PDB file of C-alpha atoms in Angstrom:
ATOM      1  CA  UNK O   1       4.038  -7.304 185.811  1.00 48.00           C
ATOM      2  CA  UNK O   2       2.101 -10.192 184.255  1.00 46.00           C
ATOM      3  CA  UNK O   3       3.476 -12.706 186.741  1.00 49.00           C
ATOM      4  CA  UNK O   4       2.567 -10.359 189.587  1.00 47.00           C
ATOM      5  CA  UNK O   5      -1.020 -10.140 188.364  1.00 45.00           C
ATOM      6  CA  UNK O   6      -1.191 -13.925 188.101  1.00 49.00           C
ATOM      7  CA  UNK O   7       0.068 -14.323 191.649  1.00 48.00           C
ATOM      8  CA  UNK O   8      -2.461 -11.736 192.784  1.00 46.00           C
ATOM      9  CA  UNK O   9      -5.227 -13.643 191.055  1.00 47.00           C
ATOM     10  CA  UNK O  10      -4.232 -16.897 192.710  1.00 53.00           C
ATOM     11  CA  UNK O  11      -4.024 -15.300 196.153  1.00 53.00           C
ATOM     12  CA  UNK O  12      -7.364 -13.565 195.759  1.00 50.00           C
ATOM     13  CA  UNK O  13      -8.864 -16.828 194.595  1.00 50.00           C
ATOM     14  CA  UNK O  14      -7.510 -18.494 197.706  1.00 53.00           C
ATOM     15  CA  UNK O  15      -8.991 -15.717 199.837  1.00 52.00           C
ATOM     16  CA  UNK O  16     -12.370 -16.192 198.156  1.00 51.00           C
ATOM     17  CA  UNK O  17     -12.296 -19.944 198.731  1.00 53.00           C
ATOM     18  CA  UNK O  18     -11.327 -19.392 202.357  1.00 52.00           C
ATOM     19  CA  UNK O  19     -14.224 -16.981 202.813  1.00 51.00           C
ATOM     20  CA  UNK O  20     -16.664 -19.469 201.279  1.00 52.00           C
ATOM     21  CA  UNK O  21     -15.343 -22.351 203.364  1.00 52.00           C
ATOM     22  CA  UNK O  22     -15.573 -20.258 206.514  1.00 51.00           C
ATOM     23  CA  UNK O  23     -19.125 -19.298 205.660  1.00 48.00           C
ATOM     24  CA  UNK O  24     -20.213 -22.813 204.835  1.00 51.00           C
ATOM     25  CA  UNK O  25     -18.779 -24.182 208.038  1.00 45.00           C
ATOM     26  CA  UNK O  26     -20.916 -21.898 210.179  1.00 48.00           C
ATOM     27  CA  UNK O  27     -24.004 -21.321 208.038  1.00 51.00           C
ATOM     28  CA  UNK O  28     -26.072 -23.886 209.855  1.00 55.00           C
ATOM     29  CA  UNK O  29     -25.424 -22.308 213.222  1.00 72.00           C
ATOM     30  CA  UNK O  30     -25.766 -18.554 212.864  1.00 91.00           C
ATOM     31  CA  UNK O  31     -27.714 -17.715 209.708  1.00 95.00           C
ATOM     32  CA  UNK O  32     -31.185 -16.505 210.571  1.00 94.00           C
ATOM     33  CA  UNK O  33     -33.482 -13.739 209.433  1.00 93.00           C
ATOM     34  CA  UNK O  34     -33.818 -10.684 211.656  1.00 94.00           C
ATOM     35  CA  UNK O  35     -36.608  -8.141 211.759  1.00 94.00           C
ATOM     36  CA  UNK O  36     -36.315  -5.402 209.153  1.00 96.00           C
ATOM     37  CA  UNK O  37     -34.914  -2.244 210.726  1.00 96.00           C
ATOM     38  CA  UNK O  38     -33.957   0.803 208.678  1.00 94.00           C
ATOM     39  CA  UNK O  39     -34.438   3.403 211.370  1.00 96.00           C
ATOM     40  CA  UNK O  40     -31.816   5.893 212.509  1.00 97.00           C
ATOM     41  CA  UNK O  41     -28.242   4.914 211.681  1.00 97.00           C
ATOM     42  CA  UNK O  42     -29.453   1.726 209.985  1.00 98.00           C
ATOM     43  CA  UNK O  43     -31.190   3.719 207.262  1.00 98.00           C
ATOM     44  CA  UNK O  44     -30.133   2.755 203.762  1.00 97.00           C
ATOM     45  CA  UNK O  45     -29.102   6.319 202.986  1.00 98.00           C
ATOM     46  CA  UNK O  46     -26.576   6.208 205.842  1.00 98.00           C
ATOM     47  CA  UNK O  47     -25.116   2.972 204.478  1.00 98.00           C
ATOM     48  CA  UNK O  48     -24.781   4.466 201.007  1.00 98.00           C
ATOM     49  CA  UNK O  49     -23.263   7.669 202.388  1.00 98.00           C
ATOM     50  CA  UNK O  50     -20.583   5.601 204.128  1.00 98.00           C
ATOM     51  CA  UNK O  51     -19.891   3.648 200.950  1.00 98.00           C
ATOM     52  CA  UNK O  52     -19.484   6.795 198.841  1.00 98.00           C
ATOM     53  CA  UNK O  53     -17.401   8.483 201.540  1.00 98.00           C
ATOM     54  CA  UNK O  54     -14.961   5.567 201.635  1.00 98.00           C
ATOM     55  CA  UNK O  55     -14.590   5.546 197.856  1.00 98.00           C
ATOM     56  CA  UNK O  56     -14.098   9.322 197.734  1.00 98.00           C
ATOM     57  CA  UNK O  57     -11.613   9.260 200.622  1.00 98.00           C
ATOM     58  CA  UNK O  58      -9.576   6.529 198.963  1.00 98.00           C
ATOM     59  CA  UNK O  59      -9.417   8.282 195.604  1.00 97.00           C
ATOM     60  CA  UNK O  60      -8.876  11.728 197.084  1.00 97.00           C
ATOM     61  CA  UNK O  61      -6.165  10.638 199.509  1.00 97.00           C
ATOM     62  CA  UNK O  62      -4.263   8.672 196.883  1.00 97.00           C
ATOM     63  CA  UNK O  63      -4.387  11.363 194.202  1.00 96.00           C
ATOM     64  CA  UNK O  64      -3.666  14.263 196.558  1.00 96.00           C
ATOM     65  CA  UNK O  65      -0.819  12.789 198.618  1.00 96.00           C
ATOM     66  CA  UNK O  66       0.781  10.539 196.008  1.00 94.00           C
ATOM     67  CA  UNK O  67       2.620   7.255 196.348  1.00 96.00           C
ATOM     68  CA  UNK O  68       5.882   8.855 197.548  1.00 94.00           C
ATOM     69  CA  UNK O  69       4.147  10.054 200.702  1.00 96.00           C
ATOM     70  CA  UNK O  70       3.866   7.452 203.500  1.00 96.00           C
ATOM     71  CA  UNK O  71       0.157   7.994 204.053  1.00 97.00           C
ATOM     72  CA  UNK O  72      -0.405   8.407 200.331  1.00 97.00           C
ATOM     73  CA  UNK O  73       1.263   5.042 199.728  1.00 98.00           C
ATOM     74  CA  UNK O  74      -1.244   3.473 202.116  1.00 98.00           C
ATOM     75  CA  UNK O  75      -4.081   5.143 200.242  1.00 98.00           C
ATOM     76  CA  UNK O  76      -2.810   3.612 196.998  1.00 98.00           C
ATOM     77  CA  UNK O  77      -2.655   0.214 198.692  1.00 98.00           C
ATOM     78  CA  UNK O  78      -6.233   0.786 199.794  1.00 98.00           C
ATOM     79  CA  UNK O  79      -7.195   1.647 196.224  1.00 98.00           C
ATOM     80  CA  UNK O  80      -5.755  -1.683 195.085  1.00 98.00           C
ATOM     81  CA  UNK O  81      -7.524  -3.530 197.877  1.00 98.00           C
ATOM     82  CA  UNK O  82     -10.946  -2.000 197.313  1.00 98.00           C
ATOM     83  CA  UNK O  83     -10.839  -2.502 193.550  1.00 98.00           C
ATOM     84  CA  UNK O  84      -9.558  -6.086 193.621  1.00 98.00           C
ATOM     85  CA  UNK O  85     -11.856  -7.185 196.427  1.00 98.00           C
ATOM     86  CA  UNK O  86     -14.846  -5.610 194.662  1.00 98.00           C
ATOM     87  CA  UNK O  87     -14.150  -7.679 191.553  1.00 98.00           C
ATOM     88  CA  UNK O  88     -13.654 -10.805 193.670  1.00 98.00           C
ATOM     89  CA  UNK O  89     -16.868 -10.225 195.628  1.00 98.00           C
ATOM     90  CA  UNK O  90     -18.879  -9.630 192.470  1.00 98.00           C
ATOM     91  CA  UNK O  91     -17.490 -12.789 190.907  1.00 98.00           C
ATOM     92  CA  UNK O  92     -18.427 -14.772 194.009  1.00 98.00           C
ATOM     93  CA  UNK O  93     -21.955 -13.366 193.914  1.00 98.00           C
ATOM     94  CA  UNK O  94     -22.444 -14.732 190.403  1.00 97.00           C
ATOM     95  CA  UNK O  95     -20.664 -17.996 191.195  1.00 97.00           C
ATOM     96  CA  UNK O  96     -22.593 -18.876 194.356  1.00 97.00           C
ATOM     97  CA  UNK O  97     -25.948 -17.291 193.519  1.00 97.00           C
ATOM     98  CA  UNK O  98     -27.241 -17.193 197.085  1.00 98.00           C
ATOM     99  CA  UNK O  99     -30.658 -15.680 197.712  1.00 97.00           C
ATOM    100  CA  UNK O 100     -30.986 -12.717 200.049  1.00 97.00           C
ATOM    101  CA  UNK O 101     -33.040 -12.889 203.261  1.00 97.00           C
ATOM    102  CA  UNK O 102     -35.589 -10.564 201.670  1.00 95.00           C
ATOM    103  CA  UNK O 103     -36.409 -13.342 199.191  1.00 94.00           C
ATOM    104  CA  UNK O 104     -37.993 -15.304 202.040  1.00 92.00           C
ATOM    105  CA  UNK O 105     -36.486 -18.636 200.992  1.00 93.00           C
ATOM    106  CA  UNK O 106     -34.150 -19.304 203.915  1.00 93.00           C
ATOM    107  CA  UNK O 107     -30.341 -19.294 204.099  1.00 95.00           C
ATOM    108  CA  UNK O 108     -29.667 -22.459 202.102  1.00 94.00           C
ATOM    109  CA  UNK O 109     -30.720 -21.259 198.655  1.00 94.00           C
ATOM    110  CA  UNK O 110     -27.393 -21.346 196.806  1.00 96.00           C
ATOM    111  CA  UNK O 111     -26.795 -21.371 193.031  1.00 96.00           C
ATOM    112  CA  UNK O 112     -30.250 -19.953 192.413  1.00 94.00           C
ATOM    113  CA  UNK O 113     -29.489 -16.623 190.793  1.00 95.00           C
ATOM    114  CA  UNK O 114     -29.209 -14.520 193.945  1.00 96.00           C
ATOM    115  CA  UNK O 115     -26.424 -12.103 194.838  1.00 97.00           C
ATOM    116  CA  UNK O 116     -26.271 -12.314 198.607  1.00 97.00           C
ATOM    117  CA  UNK O 117     -22.885 -13.982 199.141  1.00 98.00           C
ATOM    118  CA  UNK O 118     -20.661 -12.263 200.036  1.00 98.00           C
ATOM    119  CA  UNK O 119     -21.602  -8.736 201.055  1.00 98.00           C
ATOM    120  CA  UNK O 120     -19.874  -6.388 198.646  1.00 98.00           C
ATOM    121  CA  UNK O 121     -20.305  -3.373 200.899  1.00 98.00           C
ATOM    122  CA  UNK O 122     -18.773  -5.078 203.920  1.00 99.00           C
ATOM    123  CA  UNK O 123     -15.959  -6.287 201.661  1.00 99.00           C
ATOM    124  CA  UNK O 124     -15.372  -2.663 200.671  1.00 98.00           C
ATOM    125  CA  UNK O 125     -15.226  -1.440 204.260  1.00 99.00           C
ATOM    126  CA  UNK O 126     -12.849  -4.208 205.363  1.00 99.00           C
ATOM    127  CA  UNK O 127     -10.543  -3.735 202.384  1.00 98.00           C
ATOM    128  CA  UNK O 128     -10.489   0.015 203.065  1.00 98.00           C
ATOM    129  CA  UNK O 129      -9.464  -0.163 206.726  1.00 99.00           C
ATOM    130  CA  UNK O 130      -7.029  -3.096 206.609  1.00 98.00           C
ATOM    131  CA  UNK O 131      -4.026  -1.363 204.947  1.00 98.00           C
ATOM    132  CA  UNK O 132      -4.212   1.434 207.534  1.00 98.00           C
ATOM    133  CA  UNK O 133      -4.328  -1.071 210.381  1.00 98.00           C
ATOM    134  CA  UNK O 134      -1.438  -3.122 208.970  1.00 98.00           C
ATOM    135  CA  UNK O 135       0.745  -0.064 208.376  1.00 98.00           C
ATOM    136  CA  UNK O 136      -0.119   1.988 211.452  1.00 98.00           C
ATOM    137  CA  UNK O 137      -1.712  -0.370 213.989  1.00 96.00           C
ATOM    138  CA  UNK O 138       1.436  -1.040 216.004  1.00 95.00           C
ATOM    139  CA  UNK O 139       2.538   2.571 215.981  1.00 95.00           C
ATOM    140  CA  UNK O 140      -0.894   4.036 216.688  1.00 96.00           C
ATOM    141  CA  UNK O 141      -3.206   1.428 218.265  1.00 96.00           C
ATOM    142  CA  UNK O 142      -6.206   3.755 217.948  1.00 97.00           C
ATOM    143  CA  UNK O 143      -6.192   2.952 214.219  1.00 97.00           C
ATOM    144  CA  UNK O 144      -7.810  -0.371 215.131  1.00 98.00           C
ATOM    145  CA  UNK O 145     -10.953   1.659 215.817  1.00 98.00           C
ATOM    146  CA  UNK O 146     -11.430   1.770 212.043  1.00 98.00           C
ATOM    147  CA  UNK O 147     -12.800  -1.765 212.336  1.00 98.00           C
ATOM    148  CA  UNK O 148     -16.015  -0.103 213.483  1.00 98.00           C
ATOM    149  CA  UNK O 149     -16.732   0.614 209.800  1.00 98.00           C
ATOM    150  CA  UNK O 150     -17.080  -3.018 208.630  1.00 98.00           C
ATOM    151  CA  UNK O 151     -18.730  -3.837 211.970  1.00 98.00           C
ATOM    152  CA  UNK O 152     -21.380  -1.161 211.473  1.00 98.00           C
ATOM    153  CA  UNK O 153     -21.936  -2.126 207.855  1.00 99.00           C
ATOM    154  CA  UNK O 154     -22.250  -5.813 208.747  1.00 98.00           C
ATOM    155  CA  UNK O 155     -24.988  -5.088 211.269  1.00 98.00           C
ATOM    156  CA  UNK O 156     -26.724  -2.636 208.946  1.00 98.00           C
ATOM    157  CA  UNK O 157     -26.801  -5.044 205.996  1.00 98.00           C
ATOM    158  CA  UNK O 158     -28.256  -7.837 208.142  1.00 98.00           C
ATOM    159  CA  UNK O 159     -30.853  -5.483 209.641  1.00 98.00           C
ATOM    160  CA  UNK O 160     -31.793  -4.424 206.107  1.00 97.00           C
ATOM    161  CA  UNK O 161     -32.456  -8.098 205.254  1.00 97.00           C
ATOM    162  CA  UNK O 162     -29.976  -7.691 202.418  1.00 97.00           C
ATOM    163  CA  UNK O 163     -27.532 -10.313 203.716  1.00 98.00           C
ATOM    164  CA  UNK O 164     -27.236 -13.333 205.954  1.00 98.00           C
ATOM    165  CA  UNK O 165     -24.807 -13.317 208.838  1.00 97.00           C
ATOM    166  CA  UNK O 166     -22.299 -15.473 206.976  1.00 97.00           C
ATOM    167  CA  UNK O 167     -22.519 -13.167 203.956  1.00 98.00           C
ATOM    168  CA  UNK O 168     -21.159 -10.275 205.979  1.00 98.00           C
ATOM    169  CA  UNK O 169     -18.575 -12.435 207.761  1.00 98.00           C
ATOM    170  CA  UNK O 170     -17.322 -13.726 204.421  1.00 98.00           C
ATOM    171  CA  UNK O 171     -17.194 -10.183 203.043  1.00 98.00           C
ATOM    172  CA  UNK O 172     -15.248  -9.058 206.094  1.00 98.00           C
ATOM    173  CA  UNK O 173     -12.816 -11.968 205.680  1.00 98.00           C
ATOM    174  CA  UNK O 174     -12.392 -11.355 201.950  1.00 98.00           C
ATOM    175  CA  UNK O 175     -11.811  -7.622 202.345  1.00 98.00           C
ATOM    176  CA  UNK O 176      -9.338  -8.177 205.155  1.00 98.00           C
ATOM    177  CA  UNK O 177      -7.405 -10.803 203.197  1.00 98.00           C
ATOM    178  CA  UNK O 178      -7.132  -8.673 200.065  1.00 98.00           C
ATOM    179  CA  UNK O 179      -6.372  -5.583 202.143  1.00 98.00           C
ATOM    180  CA  UNK O 180      -3.492  -7.364 203.830  1.00 98.00           C
ATOM    181  CA  UNK O 181      -2.283  -8.725 200.492  1.00 98.00           C
ATOM    182  CA  UNK O 182      -2.137  -5.204 199.059  1.00 98.00           C
ATOM    183  CA  UNK O 183       0.320  -4.169 201.779  1.00 98.00           C
ATOM    184  CA  UNK O 184       2.821  -6.826 200.692  1.00 97.00           C
ATOM    185  CA  UNK O 185       3.465  -5.191 197.305  1.00 94.00           C
ATOM    186  CA  UNK O 186       6.339  -2.735 197.229  1.00 92.00           C
ATOM    187  CA  UNK O 187       4.620  -0.817 194.439  1.00 95.00           C
ATOM    188  CA  UNK O 188       0.810  -0.755 194.352  1.00 96.00           C
ATOM    189  CA  UNK O 189      -0.742  -2.119 191.157  1.00 96.00           C
ATOM    190  CA  UNK O 190      -2.507   1.137 190.307  1.00 96.00           C
ATOM    191  CA  UNK O 191       0.803   2.974 190.617  1.00 95.00           C
ATOM    192  CA  UNK O 192       2.341   0.524 188.152  1.00 94.00           C
ATOM    193  CA  UNK O 193      -0.511   0.962 185.681  1.00 93.00           C
ATOM    194  CA  UNK O 194      -1.432   4.650 185.855  1.00 91.00           C
ATOM    195  CA  UNK O 195       0.664   7.531 184.460  1.00 89.00           C
ATOM    196  CA  UNK O 196       3.234   8.905 186.891  1.00 83.00           C
ATOM    197  CA  UNK O 197       1.558  12.293 186.741  1.00 78.00           C
ATOM    198  CA  UNK O 198      -1.487  10.860 188.496  1.00 82.00           C
ATOM    199  CA  UNK O 199       0.343   8.934 191.199  1.00 83.00           C
ATOM    200  CA  UNK O 200       2.966  11.514 192.185  1.00 86.00           C
ATOM    201  CA  UNK O 201       0.414  13.498 194.194  1.00 84.00           C
ATOM    202  CA  UNK O 202      -1.312  16.768 193.358  1.00 84.00           C
ATOM    203  CA  UNK O 203      -0.094  18.207 196.672  1.00 80.00           C
ATOM    204  CA  UNK O 204       3.415  18.377 195.218  1.00 74.00           C
ATOM    205  CA  UNK O 205       2.222  20.711 192.497  1.00 72.00           C
ATOM    206  CA  UNK O 206       1.104  23.414 194.889  1.00 68.00           C
TER     207      UNK O 206
END
């Protein structure tokens, strides 16, 4: 168990470094401020509704179906992915300290106390959809349509002047990497940690 957590930490660290390297390589070319737009589907309330819906769907699907169910197992993998990537994204925010576009200081203000890099919400969306795509993408190609969630959130966060373009790309890369990693574990970490009564699935009790 301990060795597995250590390996997970190293792999997530590698994913974080990859995301940062990717972002740094392209920052000079694509990062620019866009006009503030929170109308219609770009409204902040819509973004938050999507975030809460993803969290609720993950928890509800995992607890209801249980790890012994094929879809439930994917939900537990998603729970691992969203939790681990959230911690990684938050750590990167503190480590890199990038200022948000709304600060009006340009895209090169790193290590200055900001929390722009990477986008935690895009990380969440990418980590949520990736286990479903890995497990079901070949069987049901329509599952790839789930990528519209991180795509929407990426555009929305940039339009809200909350993130630079490379912030959302790095978040997408981080969430995807951790999401894929979670599918390589035979037993999800939460299933190993939580009591069996929680992971067996409430559906089996009815």
